[in-house]
Amino acid sequence: MMIVVTGATGTIGRALIEALGGAARAVVRRAEQGEELGCDYVVGNLERPESIPLEPGDRLFLNSAPWPGFVRAHQAVIDHAAAAGVAQVVTVSVRGVTSSSLLGFGMHGQVDEHLKASGVPCSILAPVGFMQNLAGDVDEEGRIFGSYGRGRVGYIDARDIAAVAAVLLTRPVGADATYELTGPVAPTHDEIAAELTRALGRTVRYVDLSVEEAAVHLEKRGMPAQGARDLAELMSQIGDGRWASTTTTVADILGREPRSLREFLG
């Protein structure tokens, strides 16, 4: 049995390979990426499912950042995994998405539906936003822009997502399930700005915008008009409370609490 890891050079993928102690086969686009990871690897990509080596009984970690061909490619890889007779697919989605959700959220929803219908034993990891992305949202003037309002979001450290995946990929395959993953608490973006201020040693403030204002802001930063509007609307939806609750899933699986934002920022 081999654990095959796609998205191996991403934030979750690298942490997963480390959590597995290198006992995995990474799928990478270039050989030098595999050499850097320091584990067994093959050169391939999701757009060529046949390039992903799968044997009966293998376990597949399926993950990548969204791109225009995301849904078609992921669905084809799931079909490839089903035909190969893999024991399990563990994939990363987003908490609460459906096939009709906006932008990449909807892409994940379509892939989730295909996976559930495929007959392959599956575990769907459904986290909220990653702590890793927060500091990068701060502009040169110390501002974070968004249309979240006072909504709370239980951001999670991507390394905790990887740790959960490692457990699911190495313990006996259980019933199909979706695992909603959050951090230990759900701060507002004003509270997140305060934590970033403490950690970065400079003032960070959250600037809340209406959906219309956020769309204009994003478009000025180079996003196409429709994408800017959809992202602004998506932030508003996230801020409506759907990501405000936290779950005990990480602690239940790992036997420890997920990292807090303060622990993550150091």
mmCIF file of C-alpha atoms in Angstrom, residues 3-265:
data_model
loop_
_atom_site.group_PDB
_atom_site.id
_atom_site.type_symbol
_atom_site.label_atom_id
_atom_site.label_comp_id
_atom_site.label_asym_id
_atom_site.label_seq_id
_atom_site.Cartn_x
_atom_site.Cartn_y
_atom_site.Cartn_z
ATOM 1 C CA ILE A 3 0.111 6.848 0.069
ATOM 2 C CA VAL A 4 0.125 9.001 -3.066
ATOM 3 C CA VAL A 5 0.157 12.749 -2.438
ATOM 4 C CA THR A 6 -0.915 15.303 -5.025
ATOM 5 C CA GLY A 7 -0.396 18.997 -4.344
ATOM 6 C CA ALA A 8 2.802 17.853 -2.656
ATOM 7 C CA THR A 9 4.629 21.176 -2.979
ATOM 8 C CA GLY A 10 1.767 23.199 -1.483
ATOM 9 C CA THR A 11 1.404 24.313 2.118
ATOM 10 C CA ILE A 12 -0.702 21.324 3.157
ATOM 11 C CA GLY A 13 1.162 18.846 0.947
ATOM 12 C CA ARG A 14 4.594 19.659 2.366
ATOM 13 C CA ALA A 15 3.265 19.473 5.923
ATOM 14 C CA LEU A 16 1.559 16.154 5.145
ATOM 15 C CA ILE A 17 4.727 14.565 3.806
ATOM 16 C CA GLU A 18 6.549 15.739 6.918
ATOM 17 C CA ALA A 19 3.783 14.354 9.147
ATOM 18 C CA LEU A 20 4.070 11.009 7.339
ATOM 19 C CA GLY A 21 7.809 10.951 7.959
ATOM 20 C CA GLY A 22 8.408 10.947 4.208
ATOM 21 C CA ALA A 23 6.538 7.651 3.794
ATOM 22 C CA ALA A 24 4.645 8.796 0.728
ATOM 23 C CA ARG A 25 4.907 9.078 -3.043
ATOM 24 C CA ALA A 26 4.641 12.692 -4.135
ATOM 25 C CA VAL A 27 3.269 13.724 -7.524
ATOM 26 C CA VAL A 28 5.281 16.727 -8.734
ATOM 27 C CA ARG A 29 5.449 18.672 -11.970
ATOM 28 C CA ARG A 30 9.255 18.742 -12.095
ATOM 29 C CA ALA A 31 11.863 16.283 -10.858
ATOM 30 C CA GLU A 32 13.721 18.959 -8.896
ATOM 31 C CA GLN A 33 10.592 19.509 -6.802
ATOM 32 C CA GLY A 34 10.600 15.842 -5.862
ATOM 33 C CA GLU A 35 14.275 15.921 -4.973
ATOM 34 C CA GLU A 36 13.606 18.907 -2.735
ATOM 35 C CA LEU A 37 10.802 17.098 -0.909
ATOM 36 C CA GLY A 38 13.137 14.249 -0.028
ATOM 37 C CA CYS A 39 10.634 11.433 -0.516
ATOM 38 C CA ASP A 40 9.685 9.001 -3.250
ATOM 39 C CA TYR A 41 8.148 10.911 -6.163
ATOM 40 C CA VAL A 42 6.852 10.710 -9.708
ATOM 41 C CA VAL A 43 6.551 13.466 -12.287
ATOM 42 C CA GLY A 44 2.928 13.995 -13.244
ATOM 43 C CA ASN A 45 -0.018 16.319 -12.861
ATOM 44 C CA LEU A 46 -3.762 16.246 -12.323
ATOM 45 C CA GLU A 47 -4.489 17.163 -15.941
ATOM 46 C CA ARG A 48 -3.015 13.806 -16.949
ATOM 47 C CA PRO A 49 -4.659 11.316 -14.568
ATOM 48 C CA GLU A 50 -2.727 8.435 -16.086
ATOM 49 C CA SER A 51 0.486 10.094 -14.850
ATOM 50 C CA ILE A 52 -0.585 9.475 -11.251
ATOM 51 C CA PRO A 53 0.502 5.934 -10.335
ATOM 52 C CA LEU A 54 -2.259 4.165 -8.422
ATOM 53 C CA GLU A 55 -2.534 0.496 -7.525
ATOM 54 C CA PRO A 56 -5.256 -1.496 -5.777
ATOM 55 C CA GLY A 57 -5.219 -0.690 -2.067
ATOM 56 C CA ASP A 58 -3.329 2.595 -2.404
ATOM 57 C CA ARG A 59 -4.508 5.730 -0.645
ATOM 58 C CA LEU A 60 -4.693 9.022 -2.503
ATOM 59 C CA PHE A 61 -4.443 12.523 -1.071
ATOM 60 C CA LEU A 62 -6.136 14.748 -3.639
ATOM 61 C CA ASN A 63 -5.528 18.472 -3.350
ATOM 62 C CA SER A 64 -4.581 21.499 -5.416
ATOM 63 C CA ALA A 65 -5.271 25.199 -5.653
ATOM 64 C CA PRO A 66 -8.239 26.053 -7.917
ATOM 65 C CA TRP A 67 -7.611 26.871 -11.565
ATOM 66 C CA PRO A 68 -9.978 26.964 -14.587
ATOM 67 C CA GLY A 69 -9.620 23.232 -15.255
ATOM 68 C CA PHE A 70 -9.871 22.234 -11.575
ATOM 69 C CA VAL A 71 -13.235 20.465 -11.662
ATOM 70 C CA ARG A 72 -12.656 18.454 -14.821
ATOM 71 C CA ALA A 73 -9.167 17.390 -13.748
ATOM 72 C CA HIS A 74 -10.154 16.400 -10.209
ATOM 73 C CA GLN A 75 -13.157 14.443 -11.436
ATOM 74 C CA ALA A 76 -10.962 12.581 -13.938
ATOM 75 C CA VAL A 77 -8.442 11.717 -11.223
ATOM 76 C CA ILE A 78 -11.268 10.412 -9.020
ATOM 77 C CA ASP A 79 -12.436 8.204 -11.908
ATOM 78 C CA HIS A 80 -8.838 7.013 -12.358
ATOM 79 C CA ALA A 81 -8.654 6.177 -8.647
ATOM 80 C CA ALA A 82 -11.936 4.271 -8.795
ATOM 81 C CA ALA A 83 -10.758 2.239 -11.780
ATOM 82 C CA ALA A 84 -7.470 1.469 -10.028
ATOM 83 C CA GLY A 85 -9.250 0.166 -6.941
ATOM 84 C CA VAL A 86 -7.712 2.517 -4.410
ATOM 85 C CA ALA A 87 -8.636 1.957 -0.780
ATOM 86 C CA GLN A 88 -9.361 5.583 0.016
ATOM 87 C CA VAL A 89 -9.313 9.150 -1.284
ATOM 88 C CA VAL A 90 -8.731 11.974 1.187
ATOM 89 C CA THR A 91 -9.395 15.379 -0.342
ATOM 90 C CA VAL A 92 -9.389 18.992 0.830
ATOM 91 C CA SER A 93 -12.540 21.012 0.251
ATOM 92 C CA VAL A 94 -14.016 24.003 2.088
ATOM 93 C CA ARG A 95 -16.486 24.081 4.958
ATOM 94 C CA GLY A 96 -20.124 24.334 3.922
ATOM 95 C CA VAL A 97 -19.670 24.548 0.154
ATOM 96 C CA THR A 98 -22.046 23.289 -2.509
ATOM 97 C CA SER A 99 -21.744 22.981 -6.271
ATOM 98 C CA SER A 100 -23.495 26.362 -6.603
ATOM 99 C CA SER A 101 -21.137 28.273 -4.277
ATOM 100 C CA LEU A 102 -19.151 31.162 -5.731
ATOM 101 C CA LEU A 103 -15.688 30.927 -7.333
ATOM 102 C CA GLY A 104 -13.379 28.156 -6.113
ATOM 103 C CA PHE A 105 -15.865 27.203 -3.411
ATOM 104 C CA GLY A 106 -18.280 26.001 -6.081
ATOM 105 C CA MET A 107 -15.486 24.097 -7.800
ATOM 106 C CA HIS A 108 -14.823 22.230 -4.577
ATOM 107 C CA GLY A 109 -18.533 21.543 -4.206
ATOM 108 C CA GLN A 110 -18.716 19.959 -7.660
ATOM 109 C CA VAL A 111 -15.677 17.783 -6.957
ATOM 110 C CA ASP A 112 -17.090 16.705 -3.591
ATOM 111 C CA GLU A 113 -20.333 15.585 -5.242
ATOM 112 C CA HIS A 114 -18.417 13.572 -7.842
ATOM 113 C CA LEU A 115 -16.268 11.926 -5.177
ATOM 114 C CA LYS A 116 -19.260 10.958 -3.043
ATOM 115 C CA ALA A 117 -20.934 9.400 -6.085
ATOM 116 C CA SER A 118 -17.797 7.562 -7.253
ATOM 117 C CA GLY A 119 -18.048 4.647 -4.868
ATOM 118 C CA VAL A 120 -14.466 5.170 -3.694
ATOM 119 C CA PRO A 121 -14.136 5.232 0.119
ATOM 120 C CA CYS A 122 -13.528 8.888 0.897
ATOM 121 C CA SER A 123 -12.792 11.427 3.590
ATOM 122 C CA ILE A 124 -13.474 15.071 2.736
ATOM 123 C CA LEU A 125 -11.578 17.618 4.820
ATOM 124 C CA ALA A 126 -13.643 20.810 5.003
ATOM 125 C CA PRO A 127 -11.617 23.567 6.673
ATOM 126 C CA VAL A 128 -12.303 27.277 6.892
ATOM 127 C CA GLY A 129 -9.642 29.847 5.910
ATOM 128 C CA PHE A 130 -5.934 29.252 6.558
ATOM 129 C CA MET A 131 -3.939 31.230 9.110
ATOM 130 C CA GLN A 132 -1.067 31.134 6.615
ATOM 131 C CA ASN A 133 -2.885 33.621 4.380
ATOM 132 C CA LEU A 134 -3.634 36.301 6.962
ATOM 133 C CA ALA A 135 -0.308 38.156 7.160
ATOM 134 C CA GLY A 136 -0.155 38.310 3.368
ATOM 135 C CA ASP A 137 -3.422 40.242 3.323
ATOM 136 C CA VAL A 138 -1.813 43.198 5.144
ATOM 137 C CA ASP A 139 -0.916 46.014 2.735
ATOM 138 C CA GLU A 140 2.049 48.373 2.989
ATOM 139 C CA GLU A 141 0.002 50.754 5.123
ATOM 140 C CA GLY A 142 -0.924 48.076 7.623
ATOM 141 C CA ARG A 143 -4.491 47.533 6.434
ATOM 142 C CA ILE A 144 -6.581 44.436 5.815
ATOM 143 C CA PHE A 145 -9.551 45.029 3.538
ATOM 144 C CA GLY A 146 -12.633 42.867 3.443
ATOM 145 C CA SER A 147 -16.414 42.709 3.548
ATOM 146 C CA TYR A 148 -16.686 40.307 6.478
ATOM 147 C CA GLY A 149 -18.376 42.810 8.811
ATOM 148 C CA ARG A 150 -18.235 41.663 12.434
ATOM 149 C CA GLY A 151 -18.428 38.034 11.392
ATOM 150 C CA ARG A 152 -16.244 35.571 13.248
ATOM 151 C CA VAL A 153 -14.043 33.050 11.420
ATOM 152 C CA GLY A 154 -12.266 30.123 13.086
ATOM 153 C CA TYR A 155 -9.141 30.260 10.912
ATOM 154 C CA ILE A 156 -7.011 27.102 11.049
ATOM 155 C CA ASP A 157 -3.292 26.411 10.706
ATOM 156 C CA ALA A 158 -2.832 24.416 7.476
ATOM 157 C CA ARG A 159 -0.401 22.157 9.347
ATOM 158 C CA ASP A 160 -3.312 20.956 11.482
ATOM 159 C CA ILE A 161 -5.210 20.046 8.311
ATOM 160 C CA ALA A 162 -2.174 18.040 7.186
ATOM 161 C CA ALA A 163 -1.929 16.322 10.565
ATOM 162 C CA VAL A 164 -5.573 15.233 10.319
ATOM 163 C CA ALA A 165 -4.982 13.956 6.779
ATOM 164 C CA ALA A 166 -1.961 11.957 7.964
ATOM 165 C CA VAL A 167 -4.062 10.192 10.598
ATOM 166 C CA LEU A 168 -6.868 9.402 8.165
ATOM 167 C CA LEU A 169 -4.402 8.076 5.574
ATOM 168 C CA THR A 170 -2.639 5.748 8.002
ATOM 169 C CA ARG A 171 -5.407 4.352 10.206
ATOM 170 C CA PRO A 172 -7.898 1.734 8.990
ATOM 171 C CA VAL A 173 -10.297 3.168 6.425
ATOM 172 C CA GLY A 174 -13.532 4.180 8.111
ATOM 173 C CA ALA A 175 -16.931 5.176 6.820
ATOM 174 C CA ASP A 176 -17.168 7.987 4.304
ATOM 175 C CA ALA A 177 -17.273 11.292 6.138
ATOM 176 C CA THR A 178 -16.817 15.050 5.844
ATOM 177 C CA TYR A 179 -14.627 16.545 8.548
ATOM 178 C CA GLU A 180 -15.272 20.214 9.326
ATOM 179 C CA LEU A 181 -11.964 21.651 10.542
ATOM 180 C CA THR A 182 -11.484 24.915 12.439
ATOM 181 C CA GLY A 183 -9.096 26.551 14.815
ATOM 182 C CA PRO A 184 -9.893 26.634 18.552
ATOM 183 C CA VAL A 185 -11.660 30.011 18.511
ATOM 184 C CA ALA A 186 -13.313 32.261 15.939
ATOM 185 C CA PRO A 187 -12.122 35.890 16.141
ATOM 186 C CA THR A 188 -13.498 38.865 14.270
ATOM 187 C CA HIS A 189 -11.229 40.501 11.727
ATOM 188 C CA ASP A 190 -10.716 43.404 14.122
ATOM 189 C CA GLU A 191 -9.412 40.881 16.665
ATOM 190 C CA ILE A 192 -7.233 39.284 14.002
ATOM 191 C CA ALA A 193 -5.779 42.709 13.208
ATOM 192 C CA ALA A 194 -4.951 43.148 16.910
ATOM 193 C CA GLU A 195 -3.113 39.811 16.967
ATOM 194 C CA LEU A 196 -1.208 40.742 13.804
ATOM 195 C CA THR A 197 -0.302 44.089 15.398
ATOM 196 C CA ARG A 198 1.176 42.258 18.375
ATOM 197 C CA ALA A 199 3.052 39.707 16.258
ATOM 198 C CA LEU A 200 4.345 42.033 13.532
ATOM 199 C CA GLY A 201 5.273 44.906 15.827
ATOM 200 C CA ARG A 202 3.417 47.449 13.695
ATOM 201 C CA THR A 203 -0.153 48.633 13.664
ATOM 202 C CA VAL A 204 -2.534 46.539 11.593
ATOM 203 C CA ARG A 205 -6.185 47.495 11.221
ATOM 204 C CA TYR A 206 -9.111 45.878 9.497
ATOM 205 C CA VAL A 207 -11.021 48.100 7.048
ATOM 206 C CA ASP A 208 -14.539 46.819 6.556
ATOM 207 C CA LEU A 209 -16.159 47.577 3.201
ATOM 208 C CA SER A 210 -19.567 47.012 1.723
ATOM 209 C CA VAL A 211 -19.774 44.385 -1.004
ATOM 210 C CA GLU A 212 -19.862 47.153 -3.610
ATOM 211 C CA GLU A 213 -16.847 48.951 -2.111
ATOM 212 C CA ALA A 214 -14.898 45.705 -1.777
ATOM 213 C CA ALA A 215 -15.592 44.837 -5.407
ATOM 214 C CA VAL A 216 -14.236 48.213 -6.528
ATOM 215 C CA HIS A 217 -11.175 47.783 -4.281
ATOM 216 C CA LEU A 218 -10.424 44.319 -5.680
ATOM 217 C CA GLU A 219 -10.928 45.479 -9.252
ATOM 218 C CA LYS A 220 -8.467 48.335 -8.695
ATOM 219 C CA ARG A 221 -5.982 45.709 -7.529
ATOM 220 C CA GLY A 222 -6.279 43.945 -10.868
ATOM 221 C CA MET A 223 -9.104 41.452 -10.524
ATOM 222 C CA PRO A 224 -11.588 41.098 -13.388
ATOM 223 C CA ALA A 225 -14.868 42.848 -12.574
ATOM 224 C CA GLN A 226 -17.005 39.713 -12.185
ATOM 225 C CA GLY A 227 -14.374 37.920 -10.108
ATOM 226 C CA ALA A 228 -14.007 40.980 -7.879
ATOM 227 C CA ARG A 229 -17.747 41.139 -7.341
ATOM 228 C CA ASP A 230 -17.970 37.414 -6.583
ATOM 229 C CA LEU A 231 -15.064 37.529 -4.124
ATOM 230 C CA ALA A 232 -16.563 40.522 -2.319
ATOM 231 C CA GLU A 233 -19.885 38.691 -2.086
ATOM 232 C CA LEU A 234 -18.095 35.557 -0.868
ATOM 233 C CA MET A 235 -16.377 37.491 1.942
ATOM 234 C CA SER A 236 -19.748 38.870 2.955
ATOM 235 C CA GLN A 237 -21.203 35.363 3.024
ATOM 236 C CA ILE A 238 -18.306 34.129 5.169
ATOM 237 C CA GLY A 239 -18.982 37.022 7.524
ATOM 238 C CA ASP A 240 -22.667 36.164 7.904
ATOM 239 C CA GLY A 241 -21.883 33.652 10.632
ATOM 240 C CA ARG A 242 -21.539 30.412 8.659
ATOM 241 C CA TRP A 243 -17.888 30.088 9.741
ATOM 242 C CA ALA A 244 -18.398 31.492 13.245
ATOM 243 C CA SER A 245 -18.779 28.175 15.057
ATOM 244 C CA THR A 246 -15.769 26.058 15.905
ATOM 245 C CA THR A 247 -15.590 22.267 15.873
ATOM 246 C CA THR A 248 -13.741 19.745 18.038
ATOM 247 C CA THR A 249 -12.806 17.634 15.012
ATOM 248 C CA VAL A 250 -9.065 18.387 15.080
ATOM 249 C CA ALA A 251 -8.835 17.595 18.789
ATOM 250 C CA ASP A 252 -10.976 14.465 18.388
ATOM 251 C CA ILE A 253 -8.651 13.078 15.710
ATOM 252 C CA LEU A 254 -5.266 14.330 16.914
ATOM 253 C CA GLY A 255 -5.776 14.179 20.664
ATOM 254 C CA ARG A 256 -4.643 17.790 21.009
ATOM 255 C CA GLU A 257 -6.144 21.186 20.425
ATOM 256 C CA PRO A 258 -5.575 22.905 17.058
ATOM 257 C CA ARG A 259 -3.075 25.761 17.101
ATOM 258 C CA SER A 260 -4.439 29.144 18.074
ATOM 259 C CA LEU A 261 -3.731 32.245 16.009
ATOM 260 C CA ARG A 262 -1.417 33.512 18.759
ATOM 261 C CA GLU A 263 0.529 30.237 18.747
ATOM 262 C CA PHE A 264 0.718 30.348 14.966
ATOM 263 C CA LEU A 265 1.990 33.933 14.832
#
